[in-house]
GROMACS .gro file of C-alpha atoms in nm:
model
  297
    1MET     CA    1  -0.508  -2.614   0.086
    2SER     CA    2  -0.343  -2.630  -0.255
    3LEU     CA    3   0.024  -2.547  -0.297
    4PRO     CA    4   0.121  -2.205  -0.435
    5THR     CA    5   0.200  -2.206  -0.806
    6TYR     CA    6   0.564  -2.170  -0.912
    7ASP     CA    7   0.529  -1.797  -0.985
    8GLN     CA    8   0.420  -1.744  -0.624
    9PHE     CA    9   0.764  -1.866  -0.514
   10ILE     CA   10   0.942  -1.588  -0.707
   11GLU     CA   11   0.912  -1.317  -0.443
   12PRO     CA   12   0.988  -1.548  -0.146
   13ILE     CA   13   1.310  -1.664  -0.315
   14LEU     CA   14   1.404  -1.305  -0.394
   15ARG     CA   15   1.350  -1.204  -0.028
   16VAL     CA   16   1.542  -1.502   0.106
   17LEU     CA   17   1.842  -1.440  -0.120
   18GLN     CA   18   1.830  -1.071  -0.032
   19GLN     CA   19   1.924  -1.171   0.323
   20TYR     CA   20   2.228  -1.368   0.204
   21PRO     CA   21   2.444  -1.150  -0.026
   22GLU     CA   22   2.705  -1.429  -0.054
   23GLY     CA   23   2.441  -1.677  -0.167
   24LEU     CA   24   2.263  -1.970  -0.007
   25ARG     CA   25   2.244  -2.342  -0.080
   26ALA     CA   26   1.943  -2.434  -0.292
   27ALA     CA   27   1.815  -2.680  -0.031
   28GLU     CA   28   1.814  -2.405   0.231
   29VAL     CA   29   1.638  -2.166  -0.006
   30HIS     CA   30   1.367  -2.428  -0.062
   31ASP     CA   31   1.296  -2.453   0.310
   32ALA     CA   32   1.322  -2.078   0.372
   33ALA     CA   33   1.078  -2.007   0.087
   34ALA     CA   34   0.840  -2.268   0.228
   35ASP     CA   35   0.862  -2.096   0.568
   36TYR     CA   36   0.801  -1.756   0.403
   37LEU     CA   37   0.483  -1.893   0.243
   38GLN     CA   38   0.390  -2.070   0.569
   39LEU     CA   39   0.350  -2.406   0.398
   40THR     CA   40   0.208  -2.680   0.616
   41GLN     CA   41   0.385  -3.011   0.668
   42GLU     CA   42   0.121  -3.174   0.452
   43GLN     CA   43   0.198  -2.931   0.169
   44ARG     CA   44   0.571  -2.992   0.204
   45SER     CA   45   0.510  -3.367   0.185
   46GLU     CA   46   0.326  -3.352  -0.148
   47LEU     CA   47   0.531  -3.535  -0.411
   48LEU     CA   48   0.551  -3.550  -0.788
   49SER     CA   49   0.537  -3.892  -0.955
   50SER     CA   50   0.918  -3.866  -0.981
   51GLY     CA   51   0.940  -3.857  -0.599
   52GLN     CA   52   1.053  -3.493  -0.578
   53ALA     CA   53   0.870  -3.262  -0.337
   54VAL     CA   54   0.633  -3.039  -0.538
   55TYR     CA   55   0.732  -2.722  -0.353
   56LYS     CA   56   1.101  -2.784  -0.428
   57ASN     CA   57   1.021  -2.836  -0.795
   58ARG     CA   58   0.829  -2.508  -0.805
   59CYS     CA   59   1.113  -2.331  -0.625
   60GLY     CA   60   1.345  -2.452  -0.898
   61TRP     CA   61   1.125  -2.313  -1.174
   62ALA     CA   62   1.083  -1.984  -0.986
   63HIS     CA   63   1.460  -1.951  -0.958
   64ASP     CA   64   1.488  -2.031  -1.328
   65ARG     CA   65   1.268  -1.729  -1.402
   66LEU     CA   66   1.472  -1.507  -1.170
   67LYS     CA   67   1.788  -1.615  -1.354
   68ARG     CA   68   1.632  -1.540  -1.691
   69ALA     CA   69   1.537  -1.195  -1.564
   70GLY     CA   70   1.902  -1.139  -1.471
   71LEU     CA   71   1.815  -1.108  -1.101
   72SER     CA   72   1.993  -1.421  -0.973
   73PHE     CA   73   2.251  -1.679  -1.078
   74SER     CA   74   2.434  -1.989  -0.956
   75PRO     CA   75   2.803  -1.909  -0.894
   76ARG     CA   76   2.857  -2.281  -0.841
   77ARG     CA   77   2.646  -2.592  -0.832
   78GLY     CA   78   2.381  -2.590  -0.563
   79LEU     CA   79   2.432  -2.225  -0.465
   80TRP     CA   80   2.181  -1.951  -0.548
   81GLN     CA   81   2.273  -1.583  -0.528
   82LEU     CA   82   2.130  -1.248  -0.636
   83THR     CA   83   2.312  -1.062  -0.910
   84ASN     CA   84   2.403  -0.697  -0.850
   85GLU     CA   85   2.096  -0.609  -1.053
   86GLY     CA   86   1.889  -0.844  -0.838
   87ALA     CA   87   2.010  -0.686  -0.515
   88VAL     CA   88   1.921  -0.340  -0.648
   89TYR     CA   89   1.582  -0.467  -0.765
   90ALA     CA   90   1.502  -0.620  -0.424
   91SER     CA   91   1.594  -0.295  -0.246
   92LYS     CA   92   1.391  -0.089  -0.491
   93HIS     CA   93   1.087  -0.317  -0.445
   94SER     CA   94   1.102  -0.330  -0.066
   95SER     CA   95   0.725  -0.368  -0.028
   96VAL     CA   96   0.511  -0.648  -0.169
   97ILE     CA   97   0.579  -0.688  -0.540
   98ALA     CA   98   0.270  -0.631  -0.755
   99GLU     CA   99   0.117  -0.935  -0.921
  100ALA     CA  100   0.166  -0.780  -1.267
  101GLU     CA  101   0.538  -0.745  -1.198
  102ILE     CA  102   0.562  -1.107  -1.079
  103GLN     CA  103   0.393  -1.220  -1.399
  104ARG     CA  104   0.634  -1.008  -1.602
  105ILE     CA  105   0.929  -1.188  -1.441
  106ALA     CA  106   0.760  -1.525  -1.487
  107SER     CA  107   0.674  -1.487  -1.853
  108SER     CA  108   0.870  -1.215  -2.031
  109ASN     CA  109   1.222  -1.359  -2.031
  110LEU     CA  110   1.170  -1.705  -2.175
  111ASP     CA  111   1.401  -1.640  -2.470
  112ALA     CA  112   1.693  -1.544  -2.246
  113PRO     CA  113   1.966  -1.814  -2.252
  114ILE     CA  114   2.112  -1.918  -1.918
  115ALA     CA  115   2.483  -1.989  -1.875
  116SER     CA  116   2.501  -2.345  -1.748
  117LYS     CA  117   2.720  -2.651  -1.723
  118PHE     CA  118   2.456  -2.807  -1.945
  119SER     CA  119   2.455  -2.543  -2.219
  120LYS     CA  120   2.594  -2.803  -2.458
  121MET     CA  121   2.295  -3.025  -2.389
  122VAL     CA  122   2.024  -2.765  -2.444
  123ALA     CA  123   2.098  -2.416  -2.567
  124THR     CA  124   1.779  -2.279  -2.411
  125ASP     CA  125   1.476  -2.444  -2.260
  126GLU     CA  126   1.214  -2.196  -2.372
  127ILE     CA  127   0.896  -2.331  -2.524
  128HIS     CA  128   0.791  -2.121  -2.823
  129ALA     CA  129   0.422  -2.053  -2.852
  130ASN     CA  130   0.440  -2.074  -3.233
  131ALA     CA  131   0.605  -2.419  -3.232
  132SER     CA  132   0.407  -2.727  -3.332
  133PRO     CA  133   0.261  -2.937  -3.048
  134ASP     CA  134   0.524  -3.206  -3.115
  135ASP     CA  135   0.801  -2.946  -3.103
  136GLN     CA  136   0.659  -2.801  -2.781
  137LEU     CA  137   0.651  -3.149  -2.629
  138GLU     CA  138   1.014  -3.208  -2.727
  139GLN     CA  139   1.120  -2.869  -2.592
  140ALA     CA  140   0.938  -2.935  -2.265
  141LEU     CA  141   1.109  -3.273  -2.234
  142GLN     CA  142   1.451  -3.116  -2.289
  143ALA     CA  143   1.374  -2.846  -2.031
  144LEU     CA  144   1.277  -3.112  -1.777
  145ARG     CA  145   1.592  -3.315  -1.850
  146GLN     CA  146   1.804  -3.002  -1.807
  147ALA     CA  147   1.641  -2.919  -1.474
  148THR     CA  148   1.673  -3.279  -1.353
  149ALA     CA  149   2.039  -3.289  -1.458
  150GLY     CA  150   2.115  -2.990  -1.238
  151GLU     CA  151   1.927  -3.141  -0.944
  152LEU     CA  152   2.111  -3.472  -0.986
  153LEU     CA  153   2.450  -3.300  -0.972
  154GLU     CA  154   2.346  -3.118  -0.654
  155MET     CA  155   2.246  -3.450  -0.497
  156LEU     CA  156   2.568  -3.622  -0.606
  157LEU     CA  157   2.777  -3.346  -0.448
  158ALA     CA  158   2.581  -3.383  -0.125
  159VAL     CA  159   2.620  -3.761  -0.078
  160THR     CA  160   2.915  -3.922   0.096
  161PRO     CA  161   3.208  -4.047  -0.115
  162SER     CA  162   3.120  -4.409  -0.034
  163ARG     CA  163   2.759  -4.356  -0.141
  164PHE     CA  164   2.876  -4.192  -0.462
  165GLU     CA  165   3.086  -4.499  -0.541
  166VAL     CA  166   2.778  -4.721  -0.499
  167ILE     CA  167   2.573  -4.492  -0.726
  168VAL     CA  168   2.841  -4.510  -0.995
  169LEU     CA  169   2.836  -4.891  -0.985
  170ASP     CA  170   2.455  -4.889  -1.006
  171VAL     CA  171   2.480  -4.675  -1.321
  172LEU     CA  172   2.739  -4.907  -1.479
  173HIS     CA  173   2.521  -5.207  -1.400
  174GLY     CA  174   2.226  -5.025  -1.556
  175LEU     CA  175   2.436  -4.990  -1.871
  176GLY     CA  176   2.473  -5.367  -1.884
  177TYR     CA  177   2.807  -5.426  -1.712
  178GLY     CA  178   2.822  -5.737  -1.497
  179ILE     CA  179   2.595  -6.039  -1.522
  180SER     CA  180   2.432  -5.942  -1.190
  181ARG     CA  181   2.464  -5.648  -0.952
  182GLN     CA  182   2.685  -5.867  -0.732
  183ASP     CA  183   2.942  -5.866  -1.011
  184LEU     CA  184   3.006  -5.498  -0.937
  185GLN     CA  185   3.186  -5.458  -0.606
  186ARG     CA  186   3.288  -5.144  -0.422
  187VAL     CA  187   3.645  -5.169  -0.292
  188GLY     CA  188   3.715  -4.804  -0.208
  189GLY     CA  189   3.874  -4.713   0.124
  190SER     CA  190   4.218  -4.667   0.274
  191GLY     CA  191   4.480  -4.847   0.070
  192ASP     CA  192   4.254  -4.881  -0.233
  193ALA     CA  193   4.539  -4.769  -0.462
  194GLY     CA  194   4.302  -4.546  -0.654
  195ILE     CA  195   4.052  -4.824  -0.727
  196ASP     CA  196   3.697  -4.766  -0.599
  197GLY     CA  197   3.514  -5.050  -0.773
  198VAL     CA  198   3.565  -5.369  -0.969
  199ILE     CA  199   3.335  -5.512  -1.236
  200SER     CA  200   3.351  -5.881  -1.326
  201LEU     CA  201   3.247  -5.921  -1.689
  202ASP     CA  202   3.224  -6.301  -1.679
  203LYS     CA  203   3.101  -6.556  -1.427
  204LEU     CA  204   3.452  -6.662  -1.326
  205GLY     CA  205   3.576  -6.305  -1.283
  206LEU     CA  206   3.858  -6.357  -1.531
  207GLU     CA  207   3.781  -6.034  -1.717
  208LYS     CA  208   3.749  -5.722  -1.505
  209VAL     CA  209   3.701  -5.348  -1.535
  210TYR     CA  210   3.835  -5.122  -1.260
  211VAL     CA  211   3.654  -4.804  -1.159
  212GLN     CA  212   3.759  -4.482  -0.991
  213ALA     CA  213   3.480  -4.248  -0.878
  214LYS     CA  214   3.565  -3.894  -0.765
  215ARG     CA  215   3.302  -3.661  -0.621
  216TRP     CA  216   3.494  -3.343  -0.705
  217GLN     CA  217   3.405  -2.982  -0.778
  218GLY     CA  218   3.743  -2.893  -0.932
  219THR     CA  219   3.855  -3.027  -1.267
  220VAL     CA  220   4.041  -3.358  -1.286
  221GLY     CA  221   4.389  -3.317  -1.432
  222ARG     CA  222   4.653  -3.535  -1.594
  223PRO     CA  223   4.825  -3.629  -1.261
  224GLU     CA  224   4.506  -3.793  -1.130
  225LEU     CA  225   4.468  -3.995  -1.449
  226GLN     CA  226   4.833  -4.097  -1.445
  227ALA     CA  227   4.789  -4.221  -1.088
  228PHE     CA  228   4.481  -4.418  -1.193
  229TYR     CA  229   4.668  -4.564  -1.488
  230GLY     CA  230   4.945  -4.667  -1.252
  231ALA     CA  231   4.688  -4.834  -1.023
  232LEU     CA  232   4.554  -5.028  -1.321
  233ALA     CA  233   4.906  -5.142  -1.407
  234GLY     CA  234   4.949  -5.258  -1.048
  235GLN     CA  235   4.640  -5.475  -1.088
  236LYS     CA  236   4.759  -5.592  -1.432
  237ALA     CA  237   4.428  -5.454  -1.559
  238LYS     CA  238   4.352  -5.366  -1.920
  239ARG     CA  239   4.039  -5.159  -1.868
  240GLY     CA  240   3.943  -4.874  -1.640
  241VAL     CA  241   3.664  -4.617  -1.605
  242PHE     CA  242   3.729  -4.282  -1.435
  243ILE     CA  243   3.408  -4.107  -1.331
  244THR     CA  244   3.380  -3.763  -1.175
  245THR     CA  245   3.109  -3.510  -1.088
  246SER     CA  246   3.322  -3.233  -1.240
  247SER     CA  247   3.512  -3.226  -1.570
  248PHE     CA  248   3.854  -3.311  -1.715
  249THR     CA  249   4.129  -3.074  -1.820
  250ALA     CA  250   4.251  -3.076  -2.180
  251GLN     CA  251   4.575  -3.240  -2.062
  252ALA     CA  252   4.377  -3.516  -1.890
  253LEU     CA  253   4.174  -3.579  -2.205
  254ASP     CA  254   4.491  -3.595  -2.413
  255PHE     CA  255   4.645  -3.845  -2.172
  256ALA     CA  256   4.339  -4.071  -2.187
  257LYS     CA  257   4.363  -4.070  -2.568
  258SER     CA  258   4.732  -4.159  -2.555
  259VAL     CA  259   4.676  -4.482  -2.360
  260GLU     CA  260   4.450  -4.778  -2.419
  261GLY     CA  261   4.165  -4.899  -2.204
  262ILE     CA  262   4.065  -4.583  -2.010
  263VAL     CA  263   3.717  -4.432  -2.044
  264LEU     CA  264   3.636  -4.092  -1.893
  265ILE     CA  265   3.290  -3.989  -1.774
  266ASP     CA  266   3.239  -3.632  -1.653
  267GLY     CA  267   2.951  -3.493  -1.447
  268GLU     CA  268   2.742  -3.394  -1.748
  269ARG     CA  269   2.764  -3.738  -1.904
  270LEU     CA  270   2.711  -3.909  -1.568
  271VAL     CA  271   2.379  -3.739  -1.493
  272ASN     CA  272   2.261  -3.814  -1.847
  273LEU     CA  273   2.348  -4.180  -1.792
  274MET     CA  274   2.161  -4.172  -1.460
  275MET     CA  275   1.851  -4.044  -1.639
  276ASP     CA  276   1.889  -4.300  -1.919
  277THR     CA  277   1.930  -4.592  -1.677
  278GLU     CA  278   1.684  -4.447  -1.422
  279VAL     CA  279   1.930  -4.457  -1.134
  280GLY     CA  280   1.801  -4.212  -0.874
  281VAL     CA  281   1.540  -4.104  -1.130
  282THR     CA  282   1.190  -4.224  -1.214
  283SER     CA  283   1.011  -4.158  -1.541
  284ARG     CA  284   0.644  -4.131  -1.619
  285ILE     CA  285   0.490  -4.253  -1.943
  286LEU     CA  286   0.279  -4.007  -2.139
  287ARG     CA  287   0.019  -4.144  -2.380
  288VAL     CA  288   0.044  -3.921  -2.688
  289PRO     CA  289  -0.241  -3.987  -2.935
  290SER     CA  290  -0.166  -4.003  -3.307
  291LEU     CA  291  -0.418  -4.071  -3.581
  292ASP     CA  292  -0.399  -4.414  -3.749
  293SER     CA  293  -0.531  -4.328  -4.095
  294ASP     CA  294  -0.495  -4.691  -4.215
  295TYR     CA  295  -0.772  -4.790  -3.975
  296PHE     CA  296  -1.026  -4.586  -4.171
  297GLU     CA  297  -0.935  -4.721  -4.514
   0.00000   0.00000   0.00000
């Protein structure tokens, strides 16, 4: 049996969220929607080439359409919740929602921008019907990157702090730091003095970069950066990278500019680097044909 299309997940998600006025974690919504649709284990095991479960991907797109319709939102990363309008809508449509209404939700709000941590990356991810095929392809790619970025942040917030530190070092190695992966060592733990990783830039380990990785939801302020700078001084280090899943306050950014050798990477930049280096992400190659007019001359 084939999996339901993404629009067929719209009503299940609406009904699930209706039961949880304070919101529900996206991962739990995925499973609850699958239960609502009575998906088999075989259907739940079907994967995209990226490794993501197909039903979870379609849940994500269905929730995207509910957000565009103003019926749901994400009060924080990884949490889905009905808006007041959504709660009223669900109560008003207490019986099975007509197919025409589902299609209206799925297709009539594509121009509606969604407030997001990634709004600076892509203003909207709608694909305009009157755009050229190349433009449509580019818009689709940006929409997929935006969706993947959100999923990556959810995963990063769910892993353990020690696993997050390893992921950060994998990203830095993917960017070309360290001659081999063994040149990037995790040292986090009790008594780490604010240092979670060390990168040896040369074979003898004479030149090093120190890393702090914080899996936070709140913003990182100036005191945290000052403590990191002090830890670098204690190691007589000249270079440090502070990486977080959240963002930095204006005071923290100003402090980093006032000293030498500190690079800041926030959650938005981190997930983009993960996609660029394919850490925790796989990419598929599309063969896009283009006419070679020189061949015919």
